[in-house]
Tab-separated table of C-alpha atoms in Angstrom:
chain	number	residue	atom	x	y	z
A	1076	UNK	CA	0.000	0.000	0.000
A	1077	UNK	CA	1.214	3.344	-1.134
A	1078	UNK	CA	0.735	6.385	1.057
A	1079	UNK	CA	0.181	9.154	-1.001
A	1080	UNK	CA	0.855	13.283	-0.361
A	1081	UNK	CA	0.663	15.954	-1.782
A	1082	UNK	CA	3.772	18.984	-2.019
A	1083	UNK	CA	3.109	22.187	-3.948
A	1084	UNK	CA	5.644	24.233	-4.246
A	1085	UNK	CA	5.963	27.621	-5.406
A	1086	UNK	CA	3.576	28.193	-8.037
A	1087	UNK	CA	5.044	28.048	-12.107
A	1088	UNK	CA	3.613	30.828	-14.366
A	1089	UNK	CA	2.890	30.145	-17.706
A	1090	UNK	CA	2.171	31.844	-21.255
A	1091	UNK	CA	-1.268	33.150	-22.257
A	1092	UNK	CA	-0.973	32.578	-26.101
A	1093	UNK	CA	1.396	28.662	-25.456
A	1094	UNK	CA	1.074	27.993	-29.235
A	1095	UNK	CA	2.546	31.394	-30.358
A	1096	UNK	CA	5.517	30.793	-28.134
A	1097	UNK	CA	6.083	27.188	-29.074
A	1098	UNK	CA	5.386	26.856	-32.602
A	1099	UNK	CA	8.917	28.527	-33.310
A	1100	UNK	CA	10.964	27.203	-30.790
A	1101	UNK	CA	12.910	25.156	-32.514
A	1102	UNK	CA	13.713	27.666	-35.172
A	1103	UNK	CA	11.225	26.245	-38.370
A	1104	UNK	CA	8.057	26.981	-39.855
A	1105	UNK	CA	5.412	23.773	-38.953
A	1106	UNK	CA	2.690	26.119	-41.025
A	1107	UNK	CA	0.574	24.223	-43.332
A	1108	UNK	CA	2.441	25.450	-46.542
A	1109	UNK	CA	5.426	24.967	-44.910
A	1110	UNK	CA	7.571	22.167	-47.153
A	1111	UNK	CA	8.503	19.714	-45.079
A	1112	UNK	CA	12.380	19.214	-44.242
A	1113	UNK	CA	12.365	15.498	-42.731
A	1114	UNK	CA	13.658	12.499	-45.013
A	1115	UNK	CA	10.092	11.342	-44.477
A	1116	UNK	CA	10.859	8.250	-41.975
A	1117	UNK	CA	10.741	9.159	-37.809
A	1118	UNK	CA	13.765	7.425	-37.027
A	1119	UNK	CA	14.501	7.503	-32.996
A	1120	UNK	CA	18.105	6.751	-31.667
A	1121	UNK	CA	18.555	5.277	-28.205
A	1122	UNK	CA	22.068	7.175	-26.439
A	1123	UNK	CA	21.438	5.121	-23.353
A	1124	UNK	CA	23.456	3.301	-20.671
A	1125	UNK	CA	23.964	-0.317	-21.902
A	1126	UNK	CA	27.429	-0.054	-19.703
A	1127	UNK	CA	28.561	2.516	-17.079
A	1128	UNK	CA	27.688	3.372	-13.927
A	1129	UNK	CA	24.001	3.567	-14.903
A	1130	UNK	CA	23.627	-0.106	-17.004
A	1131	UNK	CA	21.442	-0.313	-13.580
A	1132	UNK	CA	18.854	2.237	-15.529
A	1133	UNK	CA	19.131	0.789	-19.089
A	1134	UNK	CA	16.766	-2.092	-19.131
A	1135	UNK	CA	14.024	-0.399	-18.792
A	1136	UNK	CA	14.878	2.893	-20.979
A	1137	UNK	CA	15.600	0.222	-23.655
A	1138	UNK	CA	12.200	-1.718	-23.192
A	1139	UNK	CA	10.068	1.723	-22.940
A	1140	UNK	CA	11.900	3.133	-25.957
A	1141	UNK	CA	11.389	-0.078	-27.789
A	1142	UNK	CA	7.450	-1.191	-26.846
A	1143	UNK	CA	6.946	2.621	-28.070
A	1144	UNK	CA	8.260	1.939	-31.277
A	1145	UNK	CA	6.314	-1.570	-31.284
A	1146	UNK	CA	3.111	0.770	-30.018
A	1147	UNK	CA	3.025	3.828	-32.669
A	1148	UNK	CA	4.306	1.183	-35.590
A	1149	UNK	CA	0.973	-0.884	-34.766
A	1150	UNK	CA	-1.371	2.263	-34.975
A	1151	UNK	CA	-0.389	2.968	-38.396
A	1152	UNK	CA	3.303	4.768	-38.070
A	1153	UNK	CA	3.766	8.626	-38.261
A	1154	UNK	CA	3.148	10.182	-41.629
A	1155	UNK	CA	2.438	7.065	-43.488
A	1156	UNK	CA	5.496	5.020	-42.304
A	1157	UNK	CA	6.736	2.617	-39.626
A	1158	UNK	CA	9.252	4.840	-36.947
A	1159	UNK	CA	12.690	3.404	-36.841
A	1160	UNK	CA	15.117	2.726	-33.672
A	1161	UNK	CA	18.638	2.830	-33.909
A	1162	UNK	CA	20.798	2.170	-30.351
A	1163	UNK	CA	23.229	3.492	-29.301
A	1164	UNK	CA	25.370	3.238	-25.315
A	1165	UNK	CA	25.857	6.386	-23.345
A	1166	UNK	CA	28.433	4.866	-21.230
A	1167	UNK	CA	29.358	6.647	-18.003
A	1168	UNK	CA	31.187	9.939	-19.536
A	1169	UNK	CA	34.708	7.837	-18.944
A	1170	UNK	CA	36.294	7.450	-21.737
A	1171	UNK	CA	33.846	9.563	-23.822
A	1172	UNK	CA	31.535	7.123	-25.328
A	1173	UNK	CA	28.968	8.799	-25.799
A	1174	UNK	CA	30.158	11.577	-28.265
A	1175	UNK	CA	31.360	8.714	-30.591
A	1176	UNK	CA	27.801	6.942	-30.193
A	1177	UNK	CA	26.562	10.219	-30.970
A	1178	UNK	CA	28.202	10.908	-34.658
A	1179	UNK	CA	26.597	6.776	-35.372
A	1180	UNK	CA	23.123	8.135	-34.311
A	1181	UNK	CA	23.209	11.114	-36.387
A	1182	UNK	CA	24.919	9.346	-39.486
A	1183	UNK	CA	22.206	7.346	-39.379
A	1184	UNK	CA	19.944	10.078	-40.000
A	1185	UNK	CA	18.258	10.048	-36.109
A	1186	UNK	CA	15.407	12.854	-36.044
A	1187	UNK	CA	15.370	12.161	-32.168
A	1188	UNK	CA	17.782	11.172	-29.663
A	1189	UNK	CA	16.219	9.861	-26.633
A	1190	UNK	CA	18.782	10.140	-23.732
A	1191	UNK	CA	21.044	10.117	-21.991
A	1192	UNK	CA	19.866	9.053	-19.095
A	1193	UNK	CA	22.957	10.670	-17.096
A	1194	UNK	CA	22.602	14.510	-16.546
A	1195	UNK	CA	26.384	15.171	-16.954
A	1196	UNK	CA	26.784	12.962	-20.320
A	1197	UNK	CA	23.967	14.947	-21.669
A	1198	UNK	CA	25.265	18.483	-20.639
A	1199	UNK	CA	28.416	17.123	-23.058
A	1200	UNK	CA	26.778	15.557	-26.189
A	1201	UNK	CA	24.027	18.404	-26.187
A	1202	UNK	CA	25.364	20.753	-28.179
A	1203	UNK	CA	26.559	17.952	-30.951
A	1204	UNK	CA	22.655	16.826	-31.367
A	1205	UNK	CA	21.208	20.441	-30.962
A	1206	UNK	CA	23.412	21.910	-33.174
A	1207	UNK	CA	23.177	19.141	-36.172
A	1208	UNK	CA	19.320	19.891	-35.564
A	1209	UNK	CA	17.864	16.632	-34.140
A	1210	UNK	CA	15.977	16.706	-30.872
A	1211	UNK	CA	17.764	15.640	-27.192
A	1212	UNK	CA	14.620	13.497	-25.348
A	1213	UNK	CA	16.478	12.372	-21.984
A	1214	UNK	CA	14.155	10.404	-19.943
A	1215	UNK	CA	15.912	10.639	-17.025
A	1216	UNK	CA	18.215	13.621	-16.674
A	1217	UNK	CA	17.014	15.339	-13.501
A	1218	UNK	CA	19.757	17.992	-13.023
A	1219	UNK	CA	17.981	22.004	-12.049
A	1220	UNK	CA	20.390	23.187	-14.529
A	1221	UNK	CA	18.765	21.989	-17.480
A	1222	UNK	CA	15.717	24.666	-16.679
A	1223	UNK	CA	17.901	27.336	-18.447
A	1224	UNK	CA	17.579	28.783	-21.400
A	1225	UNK	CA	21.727	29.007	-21.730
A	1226	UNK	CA	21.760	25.049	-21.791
A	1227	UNK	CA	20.344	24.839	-25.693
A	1228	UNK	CA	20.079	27.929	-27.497
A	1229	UNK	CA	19.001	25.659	-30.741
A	1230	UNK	CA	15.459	24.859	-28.252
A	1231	UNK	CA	15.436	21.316	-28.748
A	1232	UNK	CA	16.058	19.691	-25.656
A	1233	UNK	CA	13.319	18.176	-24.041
A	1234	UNK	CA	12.723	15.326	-21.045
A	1235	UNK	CA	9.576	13.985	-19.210
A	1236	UNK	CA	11.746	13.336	-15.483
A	1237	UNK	CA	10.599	16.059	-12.965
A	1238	UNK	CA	13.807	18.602	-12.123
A	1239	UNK	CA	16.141	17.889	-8.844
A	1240	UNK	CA	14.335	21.241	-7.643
A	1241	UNK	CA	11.394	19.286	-6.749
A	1242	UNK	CA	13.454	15.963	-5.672
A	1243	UNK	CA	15.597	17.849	-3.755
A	1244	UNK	CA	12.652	19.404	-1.824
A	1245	UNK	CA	11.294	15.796	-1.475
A	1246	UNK	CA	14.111	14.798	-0.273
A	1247	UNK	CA	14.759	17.193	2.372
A	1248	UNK	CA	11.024	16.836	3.291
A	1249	UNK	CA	11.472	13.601	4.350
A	1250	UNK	CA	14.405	13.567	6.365
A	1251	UNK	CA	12.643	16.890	7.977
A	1252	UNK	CA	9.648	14.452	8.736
A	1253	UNK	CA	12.033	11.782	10.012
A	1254	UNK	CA	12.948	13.753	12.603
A	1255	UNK	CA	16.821	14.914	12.072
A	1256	UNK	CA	18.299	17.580	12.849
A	1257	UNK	CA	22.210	17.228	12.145
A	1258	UNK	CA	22.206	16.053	8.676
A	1259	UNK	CA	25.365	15.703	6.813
A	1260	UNK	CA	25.464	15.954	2.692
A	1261	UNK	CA	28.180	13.468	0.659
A	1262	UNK	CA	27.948	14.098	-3.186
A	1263	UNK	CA	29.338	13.438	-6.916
A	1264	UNK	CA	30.806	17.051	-7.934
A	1265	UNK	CA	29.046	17.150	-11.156
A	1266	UNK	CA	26.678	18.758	-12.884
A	1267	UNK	CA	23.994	16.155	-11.787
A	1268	UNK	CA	25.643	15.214	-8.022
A	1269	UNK	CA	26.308	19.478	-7.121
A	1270	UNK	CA	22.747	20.424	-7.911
A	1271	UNK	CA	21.064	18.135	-6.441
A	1272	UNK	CA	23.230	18.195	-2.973
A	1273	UNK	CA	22.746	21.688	-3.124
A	1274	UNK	CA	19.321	22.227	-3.268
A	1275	UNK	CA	18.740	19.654	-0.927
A	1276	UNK	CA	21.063	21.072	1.682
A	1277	UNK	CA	19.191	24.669	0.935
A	1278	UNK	CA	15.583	22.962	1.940
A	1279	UNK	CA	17.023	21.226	4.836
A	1280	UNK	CA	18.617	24.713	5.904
A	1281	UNK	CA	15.590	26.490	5.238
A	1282	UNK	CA	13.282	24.059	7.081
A	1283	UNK	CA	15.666	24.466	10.621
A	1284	UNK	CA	17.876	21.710	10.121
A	1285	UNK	CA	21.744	22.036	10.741
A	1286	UNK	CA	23.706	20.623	7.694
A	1287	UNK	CA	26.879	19.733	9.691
A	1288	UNK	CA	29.627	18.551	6.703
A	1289	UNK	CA	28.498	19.141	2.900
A	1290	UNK	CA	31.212	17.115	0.330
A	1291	UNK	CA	31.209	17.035	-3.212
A	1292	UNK	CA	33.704	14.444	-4.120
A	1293	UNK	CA	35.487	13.835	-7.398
A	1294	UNK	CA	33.168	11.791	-9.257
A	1295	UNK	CA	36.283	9.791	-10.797
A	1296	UNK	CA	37.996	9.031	-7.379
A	1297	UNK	CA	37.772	5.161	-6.136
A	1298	UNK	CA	38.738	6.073	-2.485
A	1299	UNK	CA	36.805	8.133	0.116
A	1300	UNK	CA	38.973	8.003	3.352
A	1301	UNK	CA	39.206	11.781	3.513
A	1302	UNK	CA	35.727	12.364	2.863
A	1303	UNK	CA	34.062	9.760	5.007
A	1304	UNK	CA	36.681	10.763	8.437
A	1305	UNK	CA	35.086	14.638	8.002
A	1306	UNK	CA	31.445	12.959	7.857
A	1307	UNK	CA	32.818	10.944	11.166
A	1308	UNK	CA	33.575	14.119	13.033
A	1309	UNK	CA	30.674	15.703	11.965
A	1310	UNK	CA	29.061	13.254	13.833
A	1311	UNK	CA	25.474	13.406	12.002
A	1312	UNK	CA	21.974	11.705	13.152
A	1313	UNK	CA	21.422	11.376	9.407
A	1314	UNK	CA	23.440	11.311	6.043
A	1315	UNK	CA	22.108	12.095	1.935
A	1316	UNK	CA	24.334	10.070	-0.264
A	1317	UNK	CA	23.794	11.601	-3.807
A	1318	UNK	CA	25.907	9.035	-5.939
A	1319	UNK	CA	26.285	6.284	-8.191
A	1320	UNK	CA	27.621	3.046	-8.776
A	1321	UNK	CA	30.761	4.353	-6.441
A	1322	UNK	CA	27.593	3.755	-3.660
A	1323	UNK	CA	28.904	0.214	-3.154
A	1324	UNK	CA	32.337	1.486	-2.373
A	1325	UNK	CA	30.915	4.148	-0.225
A	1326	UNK	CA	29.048	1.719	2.541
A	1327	UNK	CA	31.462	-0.700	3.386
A	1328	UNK	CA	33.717	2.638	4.389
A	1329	UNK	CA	30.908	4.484	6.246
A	1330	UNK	CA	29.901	0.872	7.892
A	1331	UNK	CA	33.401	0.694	9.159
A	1332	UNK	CA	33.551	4.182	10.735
A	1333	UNK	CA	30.181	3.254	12.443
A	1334	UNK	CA	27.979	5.494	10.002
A	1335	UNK	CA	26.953	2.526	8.596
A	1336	UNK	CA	22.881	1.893	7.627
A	1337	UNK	CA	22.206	0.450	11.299
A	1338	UNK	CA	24.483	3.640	12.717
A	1339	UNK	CA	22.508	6.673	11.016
A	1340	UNK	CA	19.638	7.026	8.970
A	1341	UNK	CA	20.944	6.781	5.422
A	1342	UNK	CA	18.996	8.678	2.337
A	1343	UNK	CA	19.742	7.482	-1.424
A	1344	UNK	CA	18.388	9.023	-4.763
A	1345	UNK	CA	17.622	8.425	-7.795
A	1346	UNK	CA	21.109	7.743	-9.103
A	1347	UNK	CA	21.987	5.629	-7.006
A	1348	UNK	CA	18.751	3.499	-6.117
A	1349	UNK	CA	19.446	0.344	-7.101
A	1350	UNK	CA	18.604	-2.975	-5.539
A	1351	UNK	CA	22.127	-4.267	-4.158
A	1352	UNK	CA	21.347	-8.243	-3.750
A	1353	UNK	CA	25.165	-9.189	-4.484
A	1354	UNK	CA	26.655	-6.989	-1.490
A	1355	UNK	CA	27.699	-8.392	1.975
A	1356	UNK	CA	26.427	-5.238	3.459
A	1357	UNK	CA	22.948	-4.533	4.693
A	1358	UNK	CA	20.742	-1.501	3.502
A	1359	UNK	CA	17.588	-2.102	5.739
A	1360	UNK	CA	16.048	0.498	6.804
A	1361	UNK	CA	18.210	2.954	3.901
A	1362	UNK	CA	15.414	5.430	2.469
A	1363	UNK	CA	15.510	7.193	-1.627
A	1364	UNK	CA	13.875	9.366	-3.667
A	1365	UNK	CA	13.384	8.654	-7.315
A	1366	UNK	CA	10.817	9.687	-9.975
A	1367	UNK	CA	7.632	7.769	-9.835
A	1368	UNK	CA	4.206	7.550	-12.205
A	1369	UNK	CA	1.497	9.921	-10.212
A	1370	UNK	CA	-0.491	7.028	-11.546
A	1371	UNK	CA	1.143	3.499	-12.504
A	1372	UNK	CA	-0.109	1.655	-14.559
A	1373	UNK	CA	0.206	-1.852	-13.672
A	1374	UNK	CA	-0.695	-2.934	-17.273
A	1375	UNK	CA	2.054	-1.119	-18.695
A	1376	UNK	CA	4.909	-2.313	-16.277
A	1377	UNK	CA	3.660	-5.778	-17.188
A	1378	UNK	CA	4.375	-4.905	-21.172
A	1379	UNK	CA	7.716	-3.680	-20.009
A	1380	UNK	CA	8.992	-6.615	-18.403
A	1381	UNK	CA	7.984	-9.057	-21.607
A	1382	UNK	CA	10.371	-6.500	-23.378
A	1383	UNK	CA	13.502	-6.978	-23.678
A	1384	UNK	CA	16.345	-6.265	-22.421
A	1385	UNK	CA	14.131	-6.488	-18.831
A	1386	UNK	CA	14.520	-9.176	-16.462
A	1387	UNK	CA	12.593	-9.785	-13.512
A	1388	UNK	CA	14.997	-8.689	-11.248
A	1389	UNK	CA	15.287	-5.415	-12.945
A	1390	UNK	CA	13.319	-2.168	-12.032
A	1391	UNK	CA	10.982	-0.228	-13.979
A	1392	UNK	CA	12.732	3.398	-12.761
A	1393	UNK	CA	12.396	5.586	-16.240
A	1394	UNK	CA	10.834	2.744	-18.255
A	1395	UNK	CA	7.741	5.052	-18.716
A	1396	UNK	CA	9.634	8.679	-18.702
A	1397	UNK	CA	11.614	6.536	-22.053
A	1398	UNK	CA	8.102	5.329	-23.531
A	1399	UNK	CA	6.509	8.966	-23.322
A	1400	UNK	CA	9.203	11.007	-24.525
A	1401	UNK	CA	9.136	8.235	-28.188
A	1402	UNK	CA	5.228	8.545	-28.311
A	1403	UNK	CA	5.584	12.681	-27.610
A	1404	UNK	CA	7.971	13.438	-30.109
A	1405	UNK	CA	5.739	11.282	-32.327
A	1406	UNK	CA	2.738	12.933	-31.843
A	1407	UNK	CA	4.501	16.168	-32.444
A	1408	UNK	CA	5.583	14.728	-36.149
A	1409	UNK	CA	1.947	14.381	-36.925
A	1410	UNK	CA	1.359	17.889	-35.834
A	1411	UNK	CA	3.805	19.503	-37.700
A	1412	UNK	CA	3.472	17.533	-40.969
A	1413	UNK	CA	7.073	16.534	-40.869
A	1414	UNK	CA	9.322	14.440	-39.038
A	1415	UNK	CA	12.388	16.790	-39.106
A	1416	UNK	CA	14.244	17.043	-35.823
A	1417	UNK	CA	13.485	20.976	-36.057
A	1418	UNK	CA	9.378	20.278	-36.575
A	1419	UNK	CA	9.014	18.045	-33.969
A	1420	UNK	CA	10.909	20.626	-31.650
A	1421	UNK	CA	8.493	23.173	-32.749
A	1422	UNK	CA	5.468	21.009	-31.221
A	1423	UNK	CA	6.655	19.021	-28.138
A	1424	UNK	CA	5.481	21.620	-25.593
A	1425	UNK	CA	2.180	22.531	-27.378
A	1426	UNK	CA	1.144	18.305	-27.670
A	1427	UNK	CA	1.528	18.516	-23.785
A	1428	UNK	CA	-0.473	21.161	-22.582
A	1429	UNK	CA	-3.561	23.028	-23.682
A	1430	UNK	CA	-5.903	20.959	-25.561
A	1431	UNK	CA	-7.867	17.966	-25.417
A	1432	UNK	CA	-6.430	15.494	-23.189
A	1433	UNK	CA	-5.269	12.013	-24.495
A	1434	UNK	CA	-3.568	8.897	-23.011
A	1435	UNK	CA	-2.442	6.712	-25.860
A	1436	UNK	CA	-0.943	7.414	-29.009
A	1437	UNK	CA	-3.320	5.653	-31.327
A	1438	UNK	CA	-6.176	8.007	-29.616
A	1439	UNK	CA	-3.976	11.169	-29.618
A	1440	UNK	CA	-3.213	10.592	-33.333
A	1441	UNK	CA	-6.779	10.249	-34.151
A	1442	UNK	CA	-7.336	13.839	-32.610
A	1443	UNK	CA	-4.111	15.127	-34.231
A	1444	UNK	CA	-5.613	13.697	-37.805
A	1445	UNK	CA	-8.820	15.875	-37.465
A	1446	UNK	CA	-6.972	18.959	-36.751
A	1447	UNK	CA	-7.478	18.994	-33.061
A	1448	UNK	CA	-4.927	20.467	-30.289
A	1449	UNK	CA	-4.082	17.762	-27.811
A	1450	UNK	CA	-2.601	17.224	-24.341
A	1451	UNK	CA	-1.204	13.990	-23.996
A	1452	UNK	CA	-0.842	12.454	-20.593
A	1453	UNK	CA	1.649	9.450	-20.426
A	1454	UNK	CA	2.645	6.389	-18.494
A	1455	UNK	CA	4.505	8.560	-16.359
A	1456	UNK	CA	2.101	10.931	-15.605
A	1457	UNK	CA	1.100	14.477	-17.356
A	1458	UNK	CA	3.010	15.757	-19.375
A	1459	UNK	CA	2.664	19.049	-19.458
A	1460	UNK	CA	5.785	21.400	-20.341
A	1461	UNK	CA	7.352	24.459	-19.557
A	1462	UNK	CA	8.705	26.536	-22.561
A	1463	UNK	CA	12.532	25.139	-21.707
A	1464	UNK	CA	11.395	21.631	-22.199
A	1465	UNK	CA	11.187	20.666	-18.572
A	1466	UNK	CA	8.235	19.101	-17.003
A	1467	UNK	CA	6.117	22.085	-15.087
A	1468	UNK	CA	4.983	19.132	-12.437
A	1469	UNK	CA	6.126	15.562	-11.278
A	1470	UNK	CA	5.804	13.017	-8.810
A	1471	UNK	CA	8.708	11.816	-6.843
A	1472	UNK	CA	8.279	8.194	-4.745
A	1473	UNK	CA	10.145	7.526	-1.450
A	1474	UNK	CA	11.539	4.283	-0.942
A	1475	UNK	CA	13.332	2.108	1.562
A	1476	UNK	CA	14.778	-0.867	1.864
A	1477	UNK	CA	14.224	-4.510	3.409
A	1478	UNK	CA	15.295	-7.737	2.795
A	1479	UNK	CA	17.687	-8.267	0.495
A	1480	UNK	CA	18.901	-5.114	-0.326
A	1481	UNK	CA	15.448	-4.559	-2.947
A	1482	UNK	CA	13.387	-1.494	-2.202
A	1483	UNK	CA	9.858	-0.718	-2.358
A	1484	UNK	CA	7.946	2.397	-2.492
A	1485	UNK	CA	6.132	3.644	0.722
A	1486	UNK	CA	5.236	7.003	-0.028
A	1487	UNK	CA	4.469	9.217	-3.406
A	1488	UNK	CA	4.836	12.928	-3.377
A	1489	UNK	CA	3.776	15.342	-6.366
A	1490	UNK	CA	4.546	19.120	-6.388
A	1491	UNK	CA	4.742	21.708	-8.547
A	1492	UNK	CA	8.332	22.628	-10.397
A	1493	UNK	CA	9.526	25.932	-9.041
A	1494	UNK	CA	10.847	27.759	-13.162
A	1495	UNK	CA	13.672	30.381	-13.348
A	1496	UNK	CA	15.846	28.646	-10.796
């Protein structure tokens, strides 16, 4: 049984006259007369983790990306013609896979890049696919400082996982509600892990809590003696560990200076909740934040784990946020009348917001086909966008774990995206 809240936050304005704003945002003209610039075939190219620290998250990215595919290909295509997927591995950042996988994506003429599903790959390869005029989907990049307009001049970025702003005032919520006081703050130092520690350290701060030690490590180091002996002095009731797959070198060092998961209340997020049944160590009782569906859909998640590459010991974390941002660029194709990467980014935010609401892409194409505005609402929730791409609402679970290092959700918190951060 879920328990379910609700956080608003502070209130996100938006545009009286959305389609004005949106129809050039991606720099072409989606007008009727308009000739269209696309080859004529929606082909969608996959720049997620297959190996790195986050091969954890690929599964299901790859199976939501994939039954997508399988789901707009059955309905008829976009424009007359199947959609085409083309994969590609993000990596970790180290050595610089994904740039190469990048230039293979784009030779083979991907409209849309869905990924990656790490915030600080992304923030590298973003300019490559923005500037060669193909939209960047992630499905998973959470970092606040993808809310600026700096980040992609071009205006084709896009991604359906709710901002850090909002995690990291779930986050800090909950420890708040736990009842801790001295709370100490170990993080990656990048463009994800800073942001992320940050805000949640300015909530905590904000909400009377004493943030004892904040450390942003190097997110390339594979000791943390230094790091861990100022946490020990610091001597905190509770510690946020925003990290990745480093996590498992982490906790056997905090276990051995007693700030182990049965010494202080440990909180994970989304990058590095995982279920750990390999480890010797024991993560009962560890809590997480990660982005959750305000409504799952248990139909769905069954359709994801017949699809490959998903196991059954795999999670569905960002299988939906993958499936949504493939049937949303889609649907914004059809509206434009051309599946150019520019056209699509012309119509992602308006096929979100503002018009009649639709939940599958067979129904939303029908409306789309008799020349009616949509808003599409996806396995992951709605879907409606701000003008930088970024979701303008999301839901955020909290989890903990329990036997066997796995972790289940026990609480669901939705809010309101606080813009111009």
């Amino acid at each position: 049984m879920l328990a379910a809240s609700v956080l608003v936050l502070s209130a996100c304005g938006d545009d009286g006259d959305d389609k004005d704003d949106t129809d050039n945002a991606g720099g072409s003209d989606t007008s009727p007369s308009a000739e269209p610039k696309g080859d004529g075939t929606l082909t969608f190219g996959t720049l997620l983790p297959a190996t790195g620290d986050l091969a954890f998250l690929g599964p299901p990215e790859f199976a939501g990306v994939t039954l997508a595919v399988q789901d707009i290909n059955e309905a008829g295509g976009v424009l007359g013609k199947d959609v085409v997927e083309v994969k590609g591995d993000s990596g970790d950042g180290t050595p610089d896979i994904a740039g190469a996988q990048v230039d293979k994506l784009l030779a083979a003429s991907s409209d849309v890049i869905v990924g990656a599903a790490s915030s600080g790959v992304s923030i590298t390869v973003i300019d490559k696919i923005t500037g060669a005029g193909a939209v960047q989907f992630s499905p998973a990049n959470t970092a606040a400082g993808f809310d600026t307009d700096e980040i992609d001049p071009n205006r084709l970025y896009f991604r359906t996982a709710p901002s850090d702003y909002l995690q990291g005032e779930v986050l800090a919520n909950e420890v708040i509600k736990d009842g801790f006081d001295n709370v100490a703050i170990m993080g990656r130092q990048d463009f994800y892990g800073e942001g992320l520690a940050e805000r949640t350290r300015d909530v905590l701060e904000e909400k009377g809590a004493t943030v004892g030690e904040f450390i942003l490590y190097n997110k390339d180091a594979t000791g943390f003696t230094a790091e861990i002996n100022k946490l020990a002095a610091a001597e905190p009731e509770a510690i946020v560990l925003v990290s990745f797959a480093e996590t498992t070198t982490i906790i056997p060092q905090l276990i051995a200076k007693g700030l182990g998961p049965q010494d202080v209340q440990l909180y994970f997020v989304d990058g590095n909740l995982s279920n750990y049944p390999d480890e010797d160590f024991d993560l009962t009782g560890v809590k997480g934040t990660a982005p959750t569906s305000a409504t799952p859909d248990a139909e769905f998640e069954a359709r994801l784990f017949e699809t490959p590459p998903m196991g059954p010991d795999d999670a569905v974390l960002y299988g939906p946020e993958s499936y949504d941002a493939v049937i949303m660029s889609a649907l914004a194709a059809i509206a434009a009348g051309d599946d150019s990467g520019e056209a699509i980014g012309a119509n992602i935010v308006d096929i979100s917001r503002e018009g009649t609401k639709c939940t599958t892409f067979a129904d939303c194409k029908a409306l789309l086909e008799e020349g009616e505005d949509i808003d599409y609402d996806g396995k992951s929730g709605p879907a409606d966008m701000t003008d930088t791409g970024s979701l303008a609402a999301g839901t955020y679970g909290v989890y903990e774990y329990g036997d066997g290092n796995a972790y289940e959700q026990i609480d669901t918190v939705s809010g309101v995206v606080p813009q111009g951060e």
